PDB file of C-alpha atoms in Angstrom:
ATOM      1  CA  UNK A   1       0.000   0.000   0.000  1.00 60.00           C
ATOM      2  CA  UNK A   2       1.588   3.266  -1.073  1.00 55.00           C
ATOM      3  CA  UNK A   3       1.384   6.351   1.106  1.00 54.00           C
ATOM      4  CA  UNK A   4      -0.023   8.374  -1.774  1.00 42.00           C
ATOM      5  CA  UNK A   5      -2.159   6.109  -3.925  1.00 39.00           C
ATOM      6  CA  UNK A   6      -2.342   3.003  -1.693  1.00 36.00           C
ATOM      7  CA  UNK A   7      -1.157   0.668  -4.430  1.00 35.00           C
ATOM      8  CA  UNK A   8       2.090  -1.193  -5.114  1.00 37.00           C
ATOM      9  CA  UNK A   9       3.244  -3.455  -7.901  1.00 36.00           C
ATOM     10  CA  UNK A  10       3.884  -7.042  -6.900  1.00 31.00           C
ATOM     11  CA  UNK A  11       7.447  -8.283  -6.859  1.00 34.00           C
ATOM     12  CA  UNK A  12       8.403 -10.092 -10.036  1.00 34.00           C
ATOM     13  CA  UNK A  13       7.109 -13.638  -9.795  1.00 31.00           C
ATOM     14  CA  UNK A  14      10.302 -15.022 -11.233  1.00 33.00           C
ATOM     15  CA  UNK A  15      12.440 -13.383  -8.549  1.00 38.00           C
ATOM     16  CA  UNK A  16      10.155 -14.621  -5.803  1.00 37.00           C
ATOM     17  CA  UNK A  17      10.169 -18.160  -7.108  1.00 35.00           C
ATOM     18  CA  UNK A  18      13.927 -18.150  -7.532  1.00 38.00           C
ATOM     19  CA  UNK A  19      14.688 -16.814  -4.073  1.00 41.00           C
ATOM     20  CA  UNK A  20      12.099 -18.789  -2.132  1.00 41.00           C
ATOM     21  CA  UNK A  21      12.238 -19.020   1.658  1.00 42.00           C
ATOM     22  CA  UNK A  22      14.570 -21.964   2.022  1.00 46.00           C
ATOM     23  CA  UNK A  23      17.977 -20.320   1.819  1.00 49.00           C
ATOM     24  CA  UNK A  24      20.097 -20.678   4.921  1.00 52.00           C
ATOM     25  CA  UNK A  25      21.141 -17.500   6.772  1.00 52.00           C
ATOM     26  CA  UNK A  26      24.711 -18.087   5.606  1.00 48.00           C
ATOM     27  CA  UNK A  27      23.630 -18.253   1.975  1.00 50.00           C
ATOM     28  CA  UNK A  28      21.357 -15.252   2.406  1.00 49.00           C
ATOM     29  CA  UNK A  29      24.400 -13.257   3.542  1.00 49.00           C
ATOM     30  CA  UNK A  30      26.128 -13.990   0.229  1.00 48.00           C
ATOM     31  CA  UNK A  31      23.224 -12.836  -1.943  1.00 61.00           C
ATOM     32  CA  UNK A  32      24.096  -9.454  -3.435  1.00 75.00           C
ATOM     33  CA  UNK A  33      21.452  -6.806  -2.781  1.00 90.00           C
ATOM     34  CA  UNK A  34      21.863  -3.221  -3.920  1.00 91.00           C
ATOM     35  CA  UNK A  35      21.408  -0.122  -1.827  1.00 93.00           C
ATOM     36  CA  UNK A  36      18.963   2.212  -3.526  1.00 91.00           C
ATOM     37  CA  UNK A  37      17.354  -0.666  -5.433  1.00 91.00           C
ATOM     38  CA  UNK A  38      16.617  -3.430  -2.940  1.00 93.00           C
ATOM     39  CA  UNK A  39      16.842  -1.360   0.241  1.00 95.00           C
ATOM     40  CA  UNK A  40      17.521   2.168   1.432  1.00 96.00           C
ATOM     41  CA  UNK A  41      20.064   3.240   4.014  1.00 96.00           C
ATOM     42  CA  UNK A  42      18.526   5.946   6.161  1.00 97.00           C
ATOM     43  CA  UNK A  43      20.309   9.304   6.072  1.00 95.00           C
ATOM     44  CA  UNK A  44      19.841   9.612   9.830  1.00 95.00           C
ATOM     45  CA  UNK A  45      19.835   6.546  12.148  1.00 95.00           C
ATOM     46  CA  UNK A  46      16.642   5.962  14.129  1.00 96.00           C
ATOM     47  CA  UNK A  47      17.033   5.248  17.864  1.00 93.00           C
ATOM     48  CA  UNK A  48      15.955   1.729  18.845  1.00 93.00           C
ATOM     49  CA  UNK A  49      14.564   0.297  22.075  1.00 88.00           C
ATOM     50  CA  UNK A  50      16.371  -3.025  21.884  1.00 84.00           C
ATOM     51  CA  UNK A  51      18.922  -4.243  24.395  1.00 86.00           C
ATOM     52  CA  UNK A  52      22.628  -4.224  23.640  1.00 85.00           C
ATOM     53  CA  UNK A  53      23.498  -7.005  21.232  1.00 87.00           C
ATOM     54  CA  UNK A  54      19.990  -7.198  19.777  1.00 93.00           C
ATOM     55  CA  UNK A  55      18.958  -6.161  16.287  1.00 97.00           C
ATOM     56  CA  UNK A  56      15.586  -4.453  16.166  1.00 97.00           C
ATOM     57  CA  UNK A  57      13.430  -5.292  13.156  1.00 98.00           C
ATOM     58  CA  UNK A  58      10.165  -3.472  12.492  1.00 98.00           C
ATOM     59  CA  UNK A  59       7.380  -4.521  10.150  1.00 98.00           C
ATOM     60  CA  UNK A  60       5.401  -1.508   8.974  1.00 98.00           C
ATOM     61  CA  UNK A  61       1.916  -2.646   7.973  1.00 98.00           C
ATOM     62  CA  UNK A  62      -1.762  -1.720   7.773  1.00 98.00           C
ATOM     63  CA  UNK A  63      -4.676  -4.041   8.401  1.00 98.00           C
ATOM     64  CA  UNK A  64      -6.420  -2.512   5.372  1.00 97.00           C
ATOM     65  CA  UNK A  65      -3.493  -3.278   3.035  1.00 97.00           C
ATOM     66  CA  UNK A  66      -4.099  -6.345   0.843  1.00 96.00           C
ATOM     67  CA  UNK A  67      -0.350  -6.778   0.341  1.00 96.00           C
ATOM     68  CA  UNK A  68       0.149  -6.845   4.110  1.00 97.00           C
ATOM     69  CA  UNK A  69      -2.587  -9.479   4.364  1.00 97.00           C
ATOM     70  CA  UNK A  70      -0.805 -11.635   1.784  1.00 96.00           C
ATOM     71  CA  UNK A  71       2.583 -11.023   3.407  1.00 96.00           C
ATOM     72  CA  UNK A  72       1.451 -11.814   6.964  1.00 96.00           C
ATOM     73  CA  UNK A  73       1.724 -15.646   6.896  1.00 96.00           C
ATOM     74  CA  UNK A  74       5.150 -15.474   5.251  1.00 95.00           C
ATOM     75  CA  UNK A  75       6.345 -12.896   7.739  1.00 96.00           C
ATOM     76  CA  UNK A  76       4.941 -14.792  10.733  1.00 96.00           C
ATOM     77  CA  UNK A  77       6.848 -17.923   9.744  1.00 96.00           C
ATOM     78  CA  UNK A  78      10.010 -15.894   9.297  1.00 96.00           C
ATOM     79  CA  UNK A  79       9.613 -14.339  12.758  1.00 96.00           C
ATOM     80  CA  UNK A  80       9.427 -17.788  14.362  1.00 95.00           C
ATOM     81  CA  UNK A  81      12.862 -18.639  12.960  1.00 95.00           C
ATOM     82  CA  UNK A  82      14.665 -15.579  14.293  1.00 95.00           C
ATOM     83  CA  UNK A  83      17.260 -16.025  17.048  1.00 94.00           C
ATOM     84  CA  UNK A  84      17.029 -14.317  20.414  1.00 92.00           C
ATOM     85  CA  UNK A  85      19.416 -11.635  19.166  1.00 94.00           C
ATOM     86  CA  UNK A  86      16.757 -10.397  16.726  1.00 97.00           C
ATOM     87  CA  UNK A  87      13.816  -8.484  18.225  1.00 96.00           C
ATOM     88  CA  UNK A  88      10.877  -8.194  15.844  1.00 97.00           C
ATOM     89  CA  UNK A  89       8.063  -5.682  16.322  1.00 97.00           C
ATOM     90  CA  UNK A  90       5.062  -4.786  14.188  1.00 98.00           C
ATOM     91  CA  UNK A  91       4.256  -1.120  13.605  1.00 98.00           C
ATOM     92  CA  UNK A  92       0.829  -0.212  12.165  1.00 98.00           C
ATOM     93  CA  UNK A  93       1.077   2.867   9.976  1.00 98.00           C
ATOM     94  CA  UNK A  94      -1.204   5.893   9.674  1.00 97.00           C
ATOM     95  CA  UNK A  95      -0.661   7.739   6.410  1.00 95.00           C
ATOM     96  CA  UNK A  96      -3.692   9.879   7.219  1.00 95.00           C
ATOM     97  CA  UNK A  97      -6.427  10.103   9.846  1.00 95.00           C
ATOM     98  CA  UNK A  98      -8.449   7.322   8.211  1.00 96.00           C
ATOM     99  CA  UNK A  99      -5.796   4.830   9.336  1.00 97.00           C
ATOM    100  CA  UNK A 100      -5.826   5.823  13.001  1.00 97.00           C
ATOM    101  CA  UNK A 101      -8.733   3.652  14.243  1.00 98.00           C
ATOM    102  CA  UNK A 102      -7.149   0.446  12.926  1.00 98.00           C
ATOM    103  CA  UNK A 103      -3.744   1.563  14.134  1.00 98.00           C
ATOM    104  CA  UNK A 104      -5.099   1.973  17.660  1.00 98.00           C
ATOM    105  CA  UNK A 105      -7.012  -1.307  17.181  1.00 98.00           C
ATOM    106  CA  UNK A 106      -3.687  -3.129  16.890  1.00 98.00           C
ATOM    107  CA  UNK A 107      -2.169  -1.465  19.930  1.00 98.00           C
ATOM    108  CA  UNK A 108      -5.280  -2.075  22.036  1.00 98.00           C
ATOM    109  CA  UNK A 109      -5.047  -5.786  21.246  1.00 98.00           C
ATOM    110  CA  UNK A 110      -1.335  -5.706  22.032  1.00 98.00           C
ATOM    111  CA  UNK A 111      -1.822  -4.045  25.410  1.00 97.00           C
ATOM    112  CA  UNK A 112      -4.448  -6.664  26.291  1.00 98.00           C
ATOM    113  CA  UNK A 113      -2.244  -9.582  25.254  1.00 98.00           C
ATOM    114  CA  UNK A 114      -4.650 -10.586  22.482  1.00 98.00           C
ATOM    115  CA  UNK A 115      -2.463 -10.388  19.373  1.00 98.00           C
ATOM    116  CA  UNK A 116      -1.705 -14.109  19.226  1.00 96.00           C
ATOM    117  CA  UNK A 117      -5.423 -14.801  19.303  1.00 97.00           C
ATOM    118  CA  UNK A 118      -6.806 -12.026  17.111  1.00 98.00           C
ATOM    119  CA  UNK A 119      -4.148 -10.421  14.896  1.00 98.00           C
ATOM    120  CA  UNK A 120      -4.604 -12.803  11.963  1.00 97.00           C
ATOM    121  CA  UNK A 121      -8.374 -12.783  12.494  1.00 98.00           C
ATOM    122  CA  UNK A 122      -8.486  -9.009  12.021  1.00 98.00           C
ATOM    123  CA  UNK A 123      -6.789  -9.361   8.640  1.00 98.00           C
ATOM    124  CA  UNK A 124      -9.227 -12.088   7.601  1.00 98.00           C
ATOM    125  CA  UNK A 125     -12.246 -10.166   8.845  1.00 98.00           C
ATOM    126  CA  UNK A 126     -11.296  -7.175   6.726  1.00 98.00           C
ATOM    127  CA  UNK A 127     -10.098  -8.899   3.539  1.00 98.00           C
ATOM    128  CA  UNK A 128     -12.071 -12.152   3.426  1.00 98.00           C
ATOM    129  CA  UNK A 129     -15.250 -11.317   5.323  1.00 98.00           C
ATOM    130  CA  UNK A 130     -15.260  -7.739   3.960  1.00 97.00           C
ATOM    131  CA  UNK A 131     -16.040  -6.222   7.347  1.00 97.00           C
ATOM    132  CA  UNK A 132     -15.389  -2.448   7.417  1.00 95.00           C
ATOM    133  CA  UNK A 133     -13.316  -2.371  10.594  1.00 97.00           C
ATOM    134  CA  UNK A 134     -12.282   1.237  10.012  1.00 97.00           C
ATOM    135  CA  UNK A 135     -14.245   3.074  12.708  1.00 97.00           C
ATOM    136  CA  UNK A 136     -14.330   2.723  16.509  1.00 97.00           C
ATOM    137  CA  UNK A 137     -17.973   1.485  16.577  1.00 98.00           C
ATOM    138  CA  UNK A 138     -17.304  -1.210  13.966  1.00 98.00           C
ATOM    139  CA  UNK A 139     -14.121  -2.278  15.734  1.00 98.00           C
ATOM    140  CA  UNK A 140     -15.828  -2.417  19.120  1.00 98.00           C
ATOM    141  CA  UNK A 141     -18.712  -4.481  17.748  1.00 98.00           C
ATOM    142  CA  UNK A 142     -16.268  -6.962  16.235  1.00 98.00           C
ATOM    143  CA  UNK A 143     -14.110  -7.410  19.338  1.00 98.00           C
ATOM    144  CA  UNK A 144     -17.205  -7.975  21.468  1.00 98.00           C
ATOM    145  CA  UNK A 145     -18.165 -10.828  19.144  1.00 98.00           C
ATOM    146  CA  UNK A 146     -14.728 -12.311  19.815  1.00 98.00           C
ATOM    147  CA  UNK A 147     -15.484 -12.416  23.528  1.00 97.00           C
ATOM    148  CA  UNK A 148     -13.406  -9.364  24.450  1.00 98.00           C
ATOM    149  CA  UNK A 149     -14.631  -7.322  27.408  1.00 97.00           C
ATOM    150  CA  UNK A 150     -16.089  -4.057  26.084  1.00 96.00           C
ATOM    151  CA  UNK A 151     -14.954  -1.850  28.953  1.00 97.00           C
ATOM    152  CA  UNK A 152     -11.428  -3.215  29.010  1.00 98.00           C
ATOM    153  CA  UNK A 153     -11.048  -2.765  25.271  1.00 98.00           C
ATOM    154  CA  UNK A 154     -12.290   0.829  25.357  1.00 98.00           C
ATOM    155  CA  UNK A 155      -9.859   1.611  28.168  1.00 98.00           C
ATOM    156  CA  UNK A 156      -6.988   0.106  26.169  1.00 98.00           C
ATOM    157  CA  UNK A 157      -8.067   1.812  22.934  1.00 98.00           C
ATOM    158  CA  UNK A 158      -8.321   5.254  24.539  1.00 97.00           C
ATOM    159  CA  UNK A 159      -5.269   4.868  26.772  1.00 97.00           C
ATOM    160  CA  UNK A 160      -2.169   2.818  25.914  1.00 96.00           C
ATOM    161  CA  UNK A 161      -3.166   2.422  22.268  1.00 97.00           C
ATOM    162  CA  UNK A 162      -3.474   6.166  21.715  1.00 96.00           C
ATOM    163  CA  UNK A 163       0.023   6.759  23.112  1.00 95.00           C
ATOM    164  CA  UNK A 164       1.524   3.877  21.145  1.00 97.00           C
ATOM    165  CA  UNK A 165      -0.075   5.143  17.930  1.00 97.00           C
ATOM    166  CA  UNK A 166       1.651   8.497  18.325  1.00 95.00           C
ATOM    167  CA  UNK A 167       5.012   6.757  18.681  1.00 95.00           C
ATOM    168  CA  UNK A 168       4.246   4.611  15.624  1.00 97.00           C
ATOM    169  CA  UNK A 169       3.694   7.687  13.466  1.00 96.00           C
ATOM    170  CA  UNK A 170       7.060   8.997  14.610  1.00 96.00           C
ATOM    171  CA  UNK A 171       8.713   5.728  13.621  1.00 97.00           C
ATOM    172  CA  UNK A 172       7.119   5.573  10.183  1.00 97.00           C
ATOM    173  CA  UNK A 173       8.239   9.139   9.515  1.00 97.00           C
ATOM    174  CA  UNK A 174      11.766   8.506  10.820  1.00 97.00           C
ATOM    175  CA  UNK A 175      12.059   5.428   8.596  1.00 97.00           C
ATOM    176  CA  UNK A 176      10.562   7.389   5.669  1.00 95.00           C
ATOM    177  CA  UNK A 177       7.965   4.695   5.026  1.00 96.00           C
ATOM    178  CA  UNK A 178       6.199   5.320   1.729  1.00 92.00           C
ATOM    179  CA  UNK A 179       4.295   2.052   1.398  1.00 94.00           C
ATOM    180  CA  UNK A 180       3.398  -1.160   3.162  1.00 96.00           C
ATOM    181  CA  UNK A 181       4.543  -3.709   3.967  1.00 97.00           C
ATOM    182  CA  UNK A 182       8.064  -2.536   4.673  1.00 97.00           C
ATOM    183  CA  UNK A 183      10.799  -3.797   6.980  1.00 98.00           C
ATOM    184  CA  UNK A 184      12.993  -1.527   9.086  1.00 98.00           C
ATOM    185  CA  UNK A 185      16.304  -2.940  10.277  1.00 98.00           C
ATOM    186  CA  UNK A 186      18.331  -1.691  13.245  1.00 97.00           C
ATOM    187  CA  UNK A 187      17.285   1.924  12.780  1.00 97.00           C
ATOM    188  CA  UNK A 188      19.515   2.023   9.711  1.00 97.00           C
ATOM    189  CA  UNK A 189      17.723   0.458   6.756  1.00 97.00           C
ATOM    190  CA  UNK A 190      14.257   0.233   5.211  1.00 97.00           C
ATOM    191  CA  UNK A 191      13.268  -2.605   2.874  1.00 97.00           C
ATOM    192  CA  UNK A 192      10.105  -2.315   0.754  1.00 92.00           C
ATOM    193  CA  UNK A 193       8.246  -5.317  -0.581  1.00 85.00           C
ATOM    194  CA  UNK A 194       5.788  -8.099  -0.062  1.00 76.00           C
ATOM    195  CA  UNK A 195       7.363 -11.492  -0.488  1.00 85.00           C
ATOM    196  CA  UNK A 196      10.256 -13.831   0.228  1.00 89.00           C
ATOM    197  CA  UNK A 197      12.792 -11.500  -1.397  1.00 92.00           C
ATOM    198  CA  UNK A 198      11.999  -8.830   1.196  1.00 94.00           C
ATOM    199  CA  UNK A 199      12.892 -11.212   4.003  1.00 95.00           C
ATOM    200  CA  UNK A 200      16.091 -12.369   2.343  1.00 95.00           C
ATOM    201  CA  UNK A 201      17.173  -8.741   2.075  1.00 96.00           C
ATOM    202  CA  UNK A 202      16.272  -8.292   5.742  1.00 96.00           C
ATOM    203  CA  UNK A 203      18.329 -11.400   6.595  1.00 95.00           C
ATOM    204  CA  UNK A 204      21.355  -9.974   4.796  1.00 95.00           C
ATOM    205  CA  UNK A 205      21.043  -6.613   6.558  1.00 96.00           C
ATOM    206  CA  UNK A 206      20.596  -8.256   9.952  1.00 96.00           C
ATOM    207  CA  UNK A 207      23.736 -10.288   9.304  1.00 94.00           C
ATOM    208  CA  UNK A 208      25.600  -7.112   8.332  1.00 93.00           C
ATOM    209  CA  UNK A 209      24.514  -5.345  11.520  1.00 94.00           C
ATOM    210  CA  UNK A 210      25.474  -8.309  13.692  1.00 91.00           C
ATOM    211  CA  UNK A 211      28.918  -8.457  12.070  1.00 89.00           C
ATOM    212  CA  UNK A 212      29.359  -4.843  13.133  1.00 81.00           C
TER     213      UNK A 212
END
């Protein structure tokens, strides 16, 4: 989803098929990716919250983005394979005010410990069930149907989620995110894309950061 027109061309099918997801980390390090073509090095490093020795990786996404929906299962599998030295966080974007309700939706679920249960379901509700989860009333009605306490969700949505959403906007601006999905690495790089190639580029950048 592009910041301006909310559309993005798919990665070339041939490249995706050739790269796949089965390359070892060592082999991924030897794949040549080009700065300015495959990834961008940020002109100003972004501060990270990770502990010393950890590499912070951010996935910038939007629940309303079809490319993010298609990318989610691939990304989730990739996350499971990361070592303890790699800290992965999701960051919902807000390119304009229309994105804010779903952005706060994510952070409300996070603050309540419900992401494992409902994150993928939100994507499916929007893209497969065609539910317009873009306003607070629609979101609240949906979470109640999932058995979530109404009062607790409202408190999370209006409290921690609102603060987290403000920080998320700062991150997307600092990383100069123009479309989703996109992967930020160590406060130094941003990788656009939607498929296996994106994650191989991320692997190579993570390896570079860890080598120092």
